[in-house]
C-alpha positions as a Markdown table, in Angstrom:
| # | Residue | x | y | z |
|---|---|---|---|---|
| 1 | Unk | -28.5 | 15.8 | 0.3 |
| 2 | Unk | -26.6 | 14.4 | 3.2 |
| 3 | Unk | -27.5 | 13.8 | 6.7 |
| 4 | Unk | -24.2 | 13.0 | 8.2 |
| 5 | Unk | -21.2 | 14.9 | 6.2 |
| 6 | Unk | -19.5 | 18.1 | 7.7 |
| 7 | Unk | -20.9 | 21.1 | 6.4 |
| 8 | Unk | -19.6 | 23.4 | 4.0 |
| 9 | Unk | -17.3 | 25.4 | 6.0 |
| 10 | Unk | -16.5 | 28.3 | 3.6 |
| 11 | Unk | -20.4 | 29.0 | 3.2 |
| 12 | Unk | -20.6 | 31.0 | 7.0 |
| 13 | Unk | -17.1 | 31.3 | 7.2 |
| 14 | Unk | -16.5 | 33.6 | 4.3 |
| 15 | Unk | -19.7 | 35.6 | 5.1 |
| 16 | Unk | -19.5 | 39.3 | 4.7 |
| 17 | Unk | -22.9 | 40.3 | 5.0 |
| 18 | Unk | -25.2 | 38.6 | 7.1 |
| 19 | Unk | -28.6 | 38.4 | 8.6 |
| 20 | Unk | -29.6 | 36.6 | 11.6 |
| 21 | Unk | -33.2 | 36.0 | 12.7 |
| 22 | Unk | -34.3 | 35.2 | 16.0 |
| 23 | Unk | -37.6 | 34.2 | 17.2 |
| 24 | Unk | -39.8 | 35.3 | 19.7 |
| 25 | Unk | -39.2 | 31.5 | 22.0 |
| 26 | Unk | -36.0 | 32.9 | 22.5 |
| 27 | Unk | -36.1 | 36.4 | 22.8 |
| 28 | Unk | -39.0 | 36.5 | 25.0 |
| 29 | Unk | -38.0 | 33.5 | 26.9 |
| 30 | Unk | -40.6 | 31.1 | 25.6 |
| 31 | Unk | -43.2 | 34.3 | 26.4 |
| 32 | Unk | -42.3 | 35.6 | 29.7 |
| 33 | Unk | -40.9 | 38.7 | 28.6 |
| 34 | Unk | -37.6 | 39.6 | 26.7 |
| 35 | Unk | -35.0 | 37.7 | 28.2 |
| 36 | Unk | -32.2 | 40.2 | 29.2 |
| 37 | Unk | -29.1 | 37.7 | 29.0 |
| 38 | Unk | -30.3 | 36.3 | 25.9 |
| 39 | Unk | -30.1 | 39.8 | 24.0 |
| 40 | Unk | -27.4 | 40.8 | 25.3 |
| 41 | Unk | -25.4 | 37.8 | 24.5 |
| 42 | Unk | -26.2 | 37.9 | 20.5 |
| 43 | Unk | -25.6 | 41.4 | 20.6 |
| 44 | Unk | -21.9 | 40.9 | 22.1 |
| 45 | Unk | -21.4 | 38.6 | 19.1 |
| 46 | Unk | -22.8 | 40.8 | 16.4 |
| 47 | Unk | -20.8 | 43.7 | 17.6 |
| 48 | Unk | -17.5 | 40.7 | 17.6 |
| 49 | Unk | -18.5 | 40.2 | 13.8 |
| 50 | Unk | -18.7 | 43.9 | 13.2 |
| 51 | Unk | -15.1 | 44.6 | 14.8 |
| 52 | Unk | -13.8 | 41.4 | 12.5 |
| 53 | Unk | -15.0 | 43.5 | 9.1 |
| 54 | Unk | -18.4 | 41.7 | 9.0 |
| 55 | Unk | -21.9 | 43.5 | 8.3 |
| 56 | Unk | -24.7 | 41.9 | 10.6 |
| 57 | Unk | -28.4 | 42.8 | 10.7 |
| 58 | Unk | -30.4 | 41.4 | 13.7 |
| 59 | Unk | -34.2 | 40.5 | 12.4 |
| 60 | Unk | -36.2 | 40.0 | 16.1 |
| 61 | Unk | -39.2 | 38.7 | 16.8 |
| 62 | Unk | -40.7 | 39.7 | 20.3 |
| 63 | Unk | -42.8 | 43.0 | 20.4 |
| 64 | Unk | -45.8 | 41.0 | 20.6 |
| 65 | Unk | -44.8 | 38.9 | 23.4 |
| 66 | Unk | -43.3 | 42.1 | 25.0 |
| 67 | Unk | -46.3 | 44.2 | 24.5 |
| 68 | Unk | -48.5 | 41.6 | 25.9 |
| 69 | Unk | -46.4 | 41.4 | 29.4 |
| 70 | Unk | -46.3 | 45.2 | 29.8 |
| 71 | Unk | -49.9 | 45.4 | 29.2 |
| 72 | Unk | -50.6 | 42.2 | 31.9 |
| 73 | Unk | -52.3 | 40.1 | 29.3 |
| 74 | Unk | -52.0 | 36.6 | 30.0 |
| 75 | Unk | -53.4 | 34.9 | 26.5 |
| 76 | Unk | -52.5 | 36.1 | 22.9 |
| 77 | Unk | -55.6 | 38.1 | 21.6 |
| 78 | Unk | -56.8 | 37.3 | 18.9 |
| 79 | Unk | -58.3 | 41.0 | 17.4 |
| 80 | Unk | -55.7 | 42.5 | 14.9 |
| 81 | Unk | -56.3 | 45.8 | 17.0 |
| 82 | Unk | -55.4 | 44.4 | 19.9 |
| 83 | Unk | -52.3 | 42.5 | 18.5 |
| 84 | Unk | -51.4 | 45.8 | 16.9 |
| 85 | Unk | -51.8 | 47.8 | 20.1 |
| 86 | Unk | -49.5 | 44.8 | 22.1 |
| 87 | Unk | -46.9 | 45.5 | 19.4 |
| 88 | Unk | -46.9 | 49.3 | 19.7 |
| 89 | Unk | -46.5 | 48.8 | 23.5 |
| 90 | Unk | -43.7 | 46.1 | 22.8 |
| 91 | Unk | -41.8 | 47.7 | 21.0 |
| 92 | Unk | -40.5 | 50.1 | 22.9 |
| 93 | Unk | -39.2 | 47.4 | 25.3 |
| 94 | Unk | -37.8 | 45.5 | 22.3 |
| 95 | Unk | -35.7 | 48.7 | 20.5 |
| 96 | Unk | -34.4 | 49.8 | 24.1 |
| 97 | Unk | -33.1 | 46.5 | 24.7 |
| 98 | Unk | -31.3 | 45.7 | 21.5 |
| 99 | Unk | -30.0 | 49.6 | 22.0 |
| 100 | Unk | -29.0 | 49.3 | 25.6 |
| 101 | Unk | -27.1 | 45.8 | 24.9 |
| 102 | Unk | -25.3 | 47.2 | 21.5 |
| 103 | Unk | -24.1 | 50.1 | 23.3 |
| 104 | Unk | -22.6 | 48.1 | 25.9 |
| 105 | Unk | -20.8 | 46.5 | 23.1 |
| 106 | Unk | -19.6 | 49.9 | 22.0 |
| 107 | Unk | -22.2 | 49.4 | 18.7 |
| 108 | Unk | -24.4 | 51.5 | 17.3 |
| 109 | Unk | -28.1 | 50.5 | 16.3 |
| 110 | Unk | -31.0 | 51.3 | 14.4 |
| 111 | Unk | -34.7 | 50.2 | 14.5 |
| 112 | Unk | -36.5 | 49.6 | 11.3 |
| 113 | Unk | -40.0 | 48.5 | 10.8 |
| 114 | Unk | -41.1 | 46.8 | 7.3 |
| 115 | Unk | -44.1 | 45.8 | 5.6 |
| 116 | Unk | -44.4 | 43.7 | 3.1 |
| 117 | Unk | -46.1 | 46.6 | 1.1 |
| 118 | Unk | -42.9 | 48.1 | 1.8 |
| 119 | Unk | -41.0 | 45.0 | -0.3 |
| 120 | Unk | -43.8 | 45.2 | -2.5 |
| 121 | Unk | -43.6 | 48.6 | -4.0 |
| 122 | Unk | -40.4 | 49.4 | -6.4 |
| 123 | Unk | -39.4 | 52.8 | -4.6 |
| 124 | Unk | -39.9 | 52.0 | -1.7 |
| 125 | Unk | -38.1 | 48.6 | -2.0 |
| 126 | Unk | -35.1 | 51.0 | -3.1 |
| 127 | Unk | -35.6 | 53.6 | 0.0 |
| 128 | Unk | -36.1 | 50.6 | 2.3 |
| 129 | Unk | -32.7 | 48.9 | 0.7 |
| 130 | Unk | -30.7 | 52.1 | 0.7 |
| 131 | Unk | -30.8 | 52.9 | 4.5 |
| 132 | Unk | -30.0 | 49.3 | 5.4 |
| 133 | Unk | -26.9 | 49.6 | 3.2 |
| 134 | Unk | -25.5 | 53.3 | 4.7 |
| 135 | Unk | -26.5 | 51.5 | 8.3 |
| 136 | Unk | -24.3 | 49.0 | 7.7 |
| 137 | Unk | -21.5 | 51.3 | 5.6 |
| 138 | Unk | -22.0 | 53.4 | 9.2 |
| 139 | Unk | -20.9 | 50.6 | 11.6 |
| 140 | Unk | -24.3 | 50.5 | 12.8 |
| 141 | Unk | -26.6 | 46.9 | 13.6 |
| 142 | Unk | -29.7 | 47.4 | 12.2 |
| 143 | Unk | -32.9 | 45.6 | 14.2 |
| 144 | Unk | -35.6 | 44.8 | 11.5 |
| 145 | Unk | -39.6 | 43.7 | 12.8 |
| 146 | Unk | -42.5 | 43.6 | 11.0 |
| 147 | Unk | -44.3 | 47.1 | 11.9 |
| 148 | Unk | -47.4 | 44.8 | 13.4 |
| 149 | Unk | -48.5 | 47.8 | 14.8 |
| 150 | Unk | -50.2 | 49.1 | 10.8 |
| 151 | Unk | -50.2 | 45.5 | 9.4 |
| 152 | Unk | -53.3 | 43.5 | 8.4 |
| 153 | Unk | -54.2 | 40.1 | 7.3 |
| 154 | Unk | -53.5 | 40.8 | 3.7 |
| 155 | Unk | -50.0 | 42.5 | 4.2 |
| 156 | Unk | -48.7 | 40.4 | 6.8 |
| 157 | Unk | -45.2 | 38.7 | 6.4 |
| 158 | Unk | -47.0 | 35.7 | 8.2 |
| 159 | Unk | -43.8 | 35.0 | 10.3 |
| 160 | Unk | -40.5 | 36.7 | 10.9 |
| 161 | Unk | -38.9 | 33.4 | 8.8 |
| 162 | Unk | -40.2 | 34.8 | 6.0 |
| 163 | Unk | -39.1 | 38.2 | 6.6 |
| 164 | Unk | -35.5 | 37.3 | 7.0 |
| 165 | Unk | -35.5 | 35.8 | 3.8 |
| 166 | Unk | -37.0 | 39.0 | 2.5 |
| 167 | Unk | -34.1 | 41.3 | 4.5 |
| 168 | Unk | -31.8 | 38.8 | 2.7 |
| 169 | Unk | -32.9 | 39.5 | -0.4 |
| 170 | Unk | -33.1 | 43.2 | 0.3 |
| 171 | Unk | -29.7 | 44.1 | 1.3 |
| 172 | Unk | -28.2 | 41.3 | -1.1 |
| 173 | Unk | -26.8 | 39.4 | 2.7 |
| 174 | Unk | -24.2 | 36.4 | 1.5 |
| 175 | Unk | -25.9 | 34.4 | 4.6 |
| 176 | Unk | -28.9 | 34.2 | 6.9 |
| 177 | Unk | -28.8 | 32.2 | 9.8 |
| 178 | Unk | -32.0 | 31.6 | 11.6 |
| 179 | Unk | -32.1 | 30.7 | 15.6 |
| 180 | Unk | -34.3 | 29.0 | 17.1 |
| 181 | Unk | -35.5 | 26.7 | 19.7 |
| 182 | Unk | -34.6 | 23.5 | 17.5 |
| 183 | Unk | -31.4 | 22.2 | 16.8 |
| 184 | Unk | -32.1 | 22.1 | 13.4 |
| 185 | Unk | -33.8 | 20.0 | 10.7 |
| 186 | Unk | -34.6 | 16.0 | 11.0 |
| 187 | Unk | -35.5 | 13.5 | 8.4 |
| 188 | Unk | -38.7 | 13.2 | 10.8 |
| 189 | Unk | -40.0 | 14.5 | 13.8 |
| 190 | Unk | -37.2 | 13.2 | 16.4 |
| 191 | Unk | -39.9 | 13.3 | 19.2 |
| 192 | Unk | -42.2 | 10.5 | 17.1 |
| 193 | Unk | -39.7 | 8.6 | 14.8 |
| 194 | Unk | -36.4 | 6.9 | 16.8 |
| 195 | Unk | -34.9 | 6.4 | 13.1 |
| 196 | Unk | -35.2 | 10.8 | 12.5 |
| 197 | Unk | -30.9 | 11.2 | 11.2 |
| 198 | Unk | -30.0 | 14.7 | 11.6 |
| 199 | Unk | -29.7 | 17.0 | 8.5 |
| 200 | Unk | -26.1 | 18.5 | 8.5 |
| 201 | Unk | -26.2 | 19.8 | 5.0 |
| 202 | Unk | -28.2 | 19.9 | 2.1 |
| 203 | Unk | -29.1 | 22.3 | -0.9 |
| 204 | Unk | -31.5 | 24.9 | -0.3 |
| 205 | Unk | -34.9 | 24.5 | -2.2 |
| 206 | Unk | -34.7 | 20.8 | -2.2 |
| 207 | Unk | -38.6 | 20.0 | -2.0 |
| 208 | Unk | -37.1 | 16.7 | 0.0 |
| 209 | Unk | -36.4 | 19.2 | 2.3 |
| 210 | Unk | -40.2 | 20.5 | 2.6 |
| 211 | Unk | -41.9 | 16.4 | 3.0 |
| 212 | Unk | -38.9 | 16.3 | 6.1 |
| 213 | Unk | -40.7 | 19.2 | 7.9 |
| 214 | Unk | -44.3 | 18.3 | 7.7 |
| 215 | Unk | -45.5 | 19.9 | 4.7 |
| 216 | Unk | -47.7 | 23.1 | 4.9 |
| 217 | Unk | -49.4 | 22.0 | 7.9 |
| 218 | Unk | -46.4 | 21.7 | 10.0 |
| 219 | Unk | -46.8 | 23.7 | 13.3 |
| 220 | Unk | -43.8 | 23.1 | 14.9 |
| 221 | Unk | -43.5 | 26.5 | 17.2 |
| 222 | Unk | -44.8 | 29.9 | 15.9 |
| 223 | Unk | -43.7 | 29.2 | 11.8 |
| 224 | Unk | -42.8 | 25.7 | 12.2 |
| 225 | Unk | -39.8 | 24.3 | 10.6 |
| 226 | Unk | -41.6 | 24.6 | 7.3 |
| 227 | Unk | -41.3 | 28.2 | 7.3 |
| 228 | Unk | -37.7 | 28.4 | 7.7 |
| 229 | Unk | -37.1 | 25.8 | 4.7 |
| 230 | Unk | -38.9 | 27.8 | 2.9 |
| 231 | Unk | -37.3 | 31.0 | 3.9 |
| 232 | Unk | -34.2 | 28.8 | 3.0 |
| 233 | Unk | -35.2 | 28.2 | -0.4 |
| 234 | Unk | -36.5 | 32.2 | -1.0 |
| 235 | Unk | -32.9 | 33.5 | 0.5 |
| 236 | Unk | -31.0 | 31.3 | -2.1 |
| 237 | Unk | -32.7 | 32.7 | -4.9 |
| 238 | Unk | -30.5 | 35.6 | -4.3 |
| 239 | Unk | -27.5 | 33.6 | -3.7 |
| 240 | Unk | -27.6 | 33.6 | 0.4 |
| 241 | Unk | -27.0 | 30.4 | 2.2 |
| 242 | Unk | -29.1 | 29.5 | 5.6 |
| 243 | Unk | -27.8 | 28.2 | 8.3 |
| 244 | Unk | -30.9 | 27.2 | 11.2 |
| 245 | Unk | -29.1 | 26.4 | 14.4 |
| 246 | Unk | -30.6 | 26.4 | 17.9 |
| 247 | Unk | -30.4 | 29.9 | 19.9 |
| 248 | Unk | -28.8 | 28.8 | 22.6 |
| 249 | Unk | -25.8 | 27.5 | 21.3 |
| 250 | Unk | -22.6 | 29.0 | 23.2 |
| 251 | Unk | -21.2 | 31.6 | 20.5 |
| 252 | Unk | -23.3 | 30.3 | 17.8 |
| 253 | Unk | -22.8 | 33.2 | 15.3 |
| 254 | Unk | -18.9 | 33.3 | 16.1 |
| 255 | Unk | -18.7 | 29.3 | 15.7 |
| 256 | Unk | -20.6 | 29.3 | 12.9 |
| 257 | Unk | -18.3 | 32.7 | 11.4 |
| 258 | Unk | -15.2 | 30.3 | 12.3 |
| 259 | Unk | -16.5 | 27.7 | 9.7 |
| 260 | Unk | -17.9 | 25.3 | 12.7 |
| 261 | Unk | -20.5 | 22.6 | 11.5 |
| 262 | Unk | -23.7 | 23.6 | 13.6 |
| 263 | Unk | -27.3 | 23.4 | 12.6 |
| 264 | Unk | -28.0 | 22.3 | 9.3 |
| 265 | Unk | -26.5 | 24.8 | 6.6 |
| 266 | Unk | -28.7 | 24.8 | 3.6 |
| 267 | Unk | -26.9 | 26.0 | 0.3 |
| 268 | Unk | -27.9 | 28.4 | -2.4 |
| 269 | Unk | -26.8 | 26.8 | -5.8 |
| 270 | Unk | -26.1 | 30.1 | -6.8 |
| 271 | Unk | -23.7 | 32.2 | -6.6 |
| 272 | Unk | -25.1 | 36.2 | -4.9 |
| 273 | Unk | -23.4 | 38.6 | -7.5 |
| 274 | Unk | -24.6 | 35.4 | -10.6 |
| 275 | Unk | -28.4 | 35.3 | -9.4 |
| 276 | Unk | -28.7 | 39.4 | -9.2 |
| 277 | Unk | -27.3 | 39.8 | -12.8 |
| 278 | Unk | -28.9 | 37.1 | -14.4 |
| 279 | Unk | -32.1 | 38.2 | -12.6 |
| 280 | Unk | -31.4 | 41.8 | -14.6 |
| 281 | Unk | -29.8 | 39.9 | -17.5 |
| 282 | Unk | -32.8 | 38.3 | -18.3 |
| 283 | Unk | -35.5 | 41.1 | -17.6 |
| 284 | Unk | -37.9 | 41.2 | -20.6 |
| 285 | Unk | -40.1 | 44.4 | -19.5 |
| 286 | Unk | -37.8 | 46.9 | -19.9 |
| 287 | Unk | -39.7 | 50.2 | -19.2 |
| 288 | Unk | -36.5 | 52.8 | -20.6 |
| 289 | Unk | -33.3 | 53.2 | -21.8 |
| 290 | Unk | -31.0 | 56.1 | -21.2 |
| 291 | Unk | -28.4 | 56.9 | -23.6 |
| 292 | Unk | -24.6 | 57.4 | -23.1 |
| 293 | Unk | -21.8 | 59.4 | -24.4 |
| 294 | Unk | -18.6 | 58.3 | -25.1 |
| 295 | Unk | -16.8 | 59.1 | -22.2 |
| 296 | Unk | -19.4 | 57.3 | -19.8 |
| 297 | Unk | -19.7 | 54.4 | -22.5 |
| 298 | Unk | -15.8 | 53.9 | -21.6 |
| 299 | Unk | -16.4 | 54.1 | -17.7 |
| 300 | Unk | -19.2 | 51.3 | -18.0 |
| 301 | Unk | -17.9 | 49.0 | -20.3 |
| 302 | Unk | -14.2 | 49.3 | -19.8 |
| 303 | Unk | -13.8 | 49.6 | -16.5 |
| 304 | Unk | -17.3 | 48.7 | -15.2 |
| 305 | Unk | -17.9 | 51.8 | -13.2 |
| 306 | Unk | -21.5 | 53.1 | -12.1 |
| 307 | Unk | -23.4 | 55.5 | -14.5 |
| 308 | Unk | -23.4 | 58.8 | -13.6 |
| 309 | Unk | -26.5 | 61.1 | -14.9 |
| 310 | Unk | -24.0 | 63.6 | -16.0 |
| 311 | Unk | -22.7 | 61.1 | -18.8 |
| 312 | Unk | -26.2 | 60.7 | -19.9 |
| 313 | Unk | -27.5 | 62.6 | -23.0 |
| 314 | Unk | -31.1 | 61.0 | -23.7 |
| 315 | Unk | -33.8 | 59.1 | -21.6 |
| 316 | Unk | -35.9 | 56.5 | -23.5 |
| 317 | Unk | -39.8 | 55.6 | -21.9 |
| 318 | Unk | -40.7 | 56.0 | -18.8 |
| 319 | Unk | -40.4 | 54.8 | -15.6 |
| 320 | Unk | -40.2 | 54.8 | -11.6 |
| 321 | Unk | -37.4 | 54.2 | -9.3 |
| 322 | Unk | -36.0 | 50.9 | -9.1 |
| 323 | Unk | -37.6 | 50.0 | -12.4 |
| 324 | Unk | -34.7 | 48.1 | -15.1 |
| 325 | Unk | -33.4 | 49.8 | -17.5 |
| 326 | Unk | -31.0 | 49.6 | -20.5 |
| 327 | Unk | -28.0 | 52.1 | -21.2 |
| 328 | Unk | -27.1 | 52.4 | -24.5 |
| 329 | Unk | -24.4 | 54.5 | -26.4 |
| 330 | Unk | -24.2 | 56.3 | -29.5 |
| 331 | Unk | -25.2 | 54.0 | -31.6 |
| 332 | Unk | -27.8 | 52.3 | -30.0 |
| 333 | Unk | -26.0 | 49.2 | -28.9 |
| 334 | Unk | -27.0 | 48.0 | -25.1 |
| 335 | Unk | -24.1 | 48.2 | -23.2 |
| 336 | Unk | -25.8 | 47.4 | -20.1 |
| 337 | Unk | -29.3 | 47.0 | -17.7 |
| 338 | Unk | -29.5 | 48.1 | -14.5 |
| 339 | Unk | -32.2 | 49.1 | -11.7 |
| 340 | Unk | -33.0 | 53.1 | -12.3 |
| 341 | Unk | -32.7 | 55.2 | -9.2 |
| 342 | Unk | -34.7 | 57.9 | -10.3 |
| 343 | Unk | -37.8 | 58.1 | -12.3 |
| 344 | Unk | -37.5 | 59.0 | -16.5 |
| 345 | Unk | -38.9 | 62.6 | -15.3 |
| 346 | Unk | -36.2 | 63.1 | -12.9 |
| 347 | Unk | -33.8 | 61.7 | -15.2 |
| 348 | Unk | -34.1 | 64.0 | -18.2 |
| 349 | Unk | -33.5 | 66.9 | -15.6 |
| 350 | Unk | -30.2 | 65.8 | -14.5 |
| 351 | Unk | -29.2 | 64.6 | -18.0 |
| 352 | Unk | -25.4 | 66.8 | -18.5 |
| 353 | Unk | -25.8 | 67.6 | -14.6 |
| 354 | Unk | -23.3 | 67.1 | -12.0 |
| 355 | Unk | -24.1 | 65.5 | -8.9 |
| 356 | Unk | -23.8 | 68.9 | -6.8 |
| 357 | Unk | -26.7 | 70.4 | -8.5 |
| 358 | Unk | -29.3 | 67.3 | -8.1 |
| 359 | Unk | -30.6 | 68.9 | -4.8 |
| 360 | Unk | -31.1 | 72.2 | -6.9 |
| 361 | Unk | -33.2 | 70.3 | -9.4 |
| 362 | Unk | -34.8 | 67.9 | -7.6 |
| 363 | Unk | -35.0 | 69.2 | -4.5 |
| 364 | Unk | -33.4 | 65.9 | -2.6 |
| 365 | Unk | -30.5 | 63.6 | -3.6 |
| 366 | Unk | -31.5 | 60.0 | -3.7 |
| 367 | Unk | -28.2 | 58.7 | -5.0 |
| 368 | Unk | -25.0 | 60.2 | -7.0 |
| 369 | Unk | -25.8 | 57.2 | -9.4 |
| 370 | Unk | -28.1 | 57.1 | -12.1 |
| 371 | Unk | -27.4 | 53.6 | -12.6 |
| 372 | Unk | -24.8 | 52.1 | -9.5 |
| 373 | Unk | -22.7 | 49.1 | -10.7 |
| 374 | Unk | -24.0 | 46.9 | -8.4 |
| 375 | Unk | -27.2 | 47.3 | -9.7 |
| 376 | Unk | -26.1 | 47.0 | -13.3 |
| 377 | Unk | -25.1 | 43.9 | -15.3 |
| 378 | Unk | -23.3 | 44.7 | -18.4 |
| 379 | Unk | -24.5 | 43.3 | -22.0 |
| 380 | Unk | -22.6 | 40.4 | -24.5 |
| 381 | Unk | -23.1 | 42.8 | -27.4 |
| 382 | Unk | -21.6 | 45.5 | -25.2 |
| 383 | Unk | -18.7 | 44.4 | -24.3 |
């Protein structure tokens, strides 16, 4: 760990995919409603990134806050129903702002609302990941919230640090950068300790890193900075560094895009593409296998190509969508694992089939992929 080195430049600067989380301090103006210039600044810098090649999605706190200044409520309640209904109300302040300012920015956006049911559950983990990823193939900025208007105590994110993290994770992001009303992270709380040294850089998932902000109790702001170490060390474990850097910084997400040392930058010691396979690699509860011809065989382990149901000639077990599975050819040997994106069912009717006549069959096209390549790890007795 170092507190006063430069740091890592490339980490931000070679970004592709990105997810920035703001919190509701900001966005609502520390509570006062959703604070106009604020929005529409970020969103002129995540439509920049999109025009320089770079995919951006925007997860916003606020609909709360926003709800609760529509609806003239002066304290936040404390009944879930109420806090739901406040959201519902918010909401629709919070999408129409993010849309109004991205359209001024000639961008496209999308809202989506997530539970962590909805992280929870295989398919819909899949579904979920799929529309981000088209979103983003589309041009199109995707705003991400908890959907606090159906949640409870038991399916709650808990904070929107965590569900950055989890959005991270989801769409496989090479970055997350979290804003918010702090600069960044101390060794100590710079308001009580004169000797607190400013973190530059350090590795995510360091538990040094947890002791600096306050342990579990820490309530510094709505998740405290110990929720966005620890959203720090759950986004590395996909292979996404964090960057936490105060909102108000002038051009904060093109700075930090440029390679410029602000916040503190917390790396993932692994690498995105290495974590993901070696996550599949080294799945034990394999619940099928489908097998191969010759021709797909080729296409997989020669030229590492996605597998295609109509290269498929048996299905093995059963399972759901988004399950792992193993592809095997002729002779049994694995070639490959990779996450299934239809069910074993739905599988053996497509078996031989050509991609034009999975609507016929099914009734619905989920993918053109049985198996997409970047989903699938290959095998060291199949290569």
């Amino acid at each position: 760990m170092t507190s006063s080195s430069t740091p890592g430049s490339t980490a931000l600067r070679d970004a592709r995919r990105i997810v920035v989380k703001v919190g509701s301090s900001l966005v609502t103006n520390e509570g006062r409603g959703l604070d106009e210039n604020a929005i529409g600044e970020w969103c002129r810098q995540l439509a920049t990134l999109v025009r320089d090649g770079r995919e951006v999605v925007m997860v916003s706190s606020g609909a709360i806050a926003e709800g609760m200044k529509r609806l003239g409520w002066r304290t936040r309640p404390h009944e879930i129903h109420e806090l739901q209904a406040a959201a519902a109300v918010g909401q629709m302040g919070l999408a129409q702002m993010y849309e109004t300012k991205l359209r001024e920015n000639g961008m496209g956006s999308a809202q989506v609302l997530l539970t962590h049911a909805d992280l929870a559950d295989r398919e819909r983990y899949l579904n979920a990941r799929s529309t981000l990823v088209t979103l983003l193939a589309l041009g199109v900025v995707p705003v991400i919230n908890e959907n606090d208007t159906v949640v409870n105590d038991e399916i709650k994110f808990g904070d929107n640090d965590t569900l950055g993290a989890l959005v991270a994770n989801l769409v496989e992001a090479d970055a997350l950068v979290i804003l918010t009303d702090q600069k960044g992270l101390y060794t100590a709380d710079p308001r009580k300790d004169p000797d607190a040294r400013f973190v530059h850089e350090a590795a995510a998932g360091d538990p040094a890193l947890e002791a600096m902000a306050g342990g579990a109790g820490s309530s510094i702001g709505r998740g405290g900075m110990i929720t966005k170490i620890l959203a720090a060390k759950r986004a590395a474990g996909s292979g996404a560094s964090t960057v936490i850097a105060w909102g108000r910084e002038p051009d904060a997400l093109l700075r930090l895009a440029r390679g410029e040392p602000i916040g503190t930058l917390l790396l993932a010691q692994t690498a995105k593409h290495q974590a993901r396979k070696r996550w599949m690699a080294d799945h034990l509860q394999l619940r099928g296998a489908v097998t191969v011809d010759a021709g797909a065989a080729a296409k997989v382990r020669g030229e590492g190509k996605s597998l295609l149901p109509i290269g498929m000639t048996n299905v093995e077990g059963e399972f759901s969508r988004g399950d792992v599975i193993a592809v095997r050819d002729a002779q049994g040997v694995e070639l490959a694992r990779g996450l299934a994106n239809y069910s074993s069912a739905e599988a053996r009717l497509l078996c031989r089939k050509p991609s034009a006549e999975f609507e016929r069959l099914l009734g619905y096209v989920a993918e053109p992929e049985m198996v997409h390549r970047d989903n699938m790890v290959l095998m060291p007795g199949g290569r």
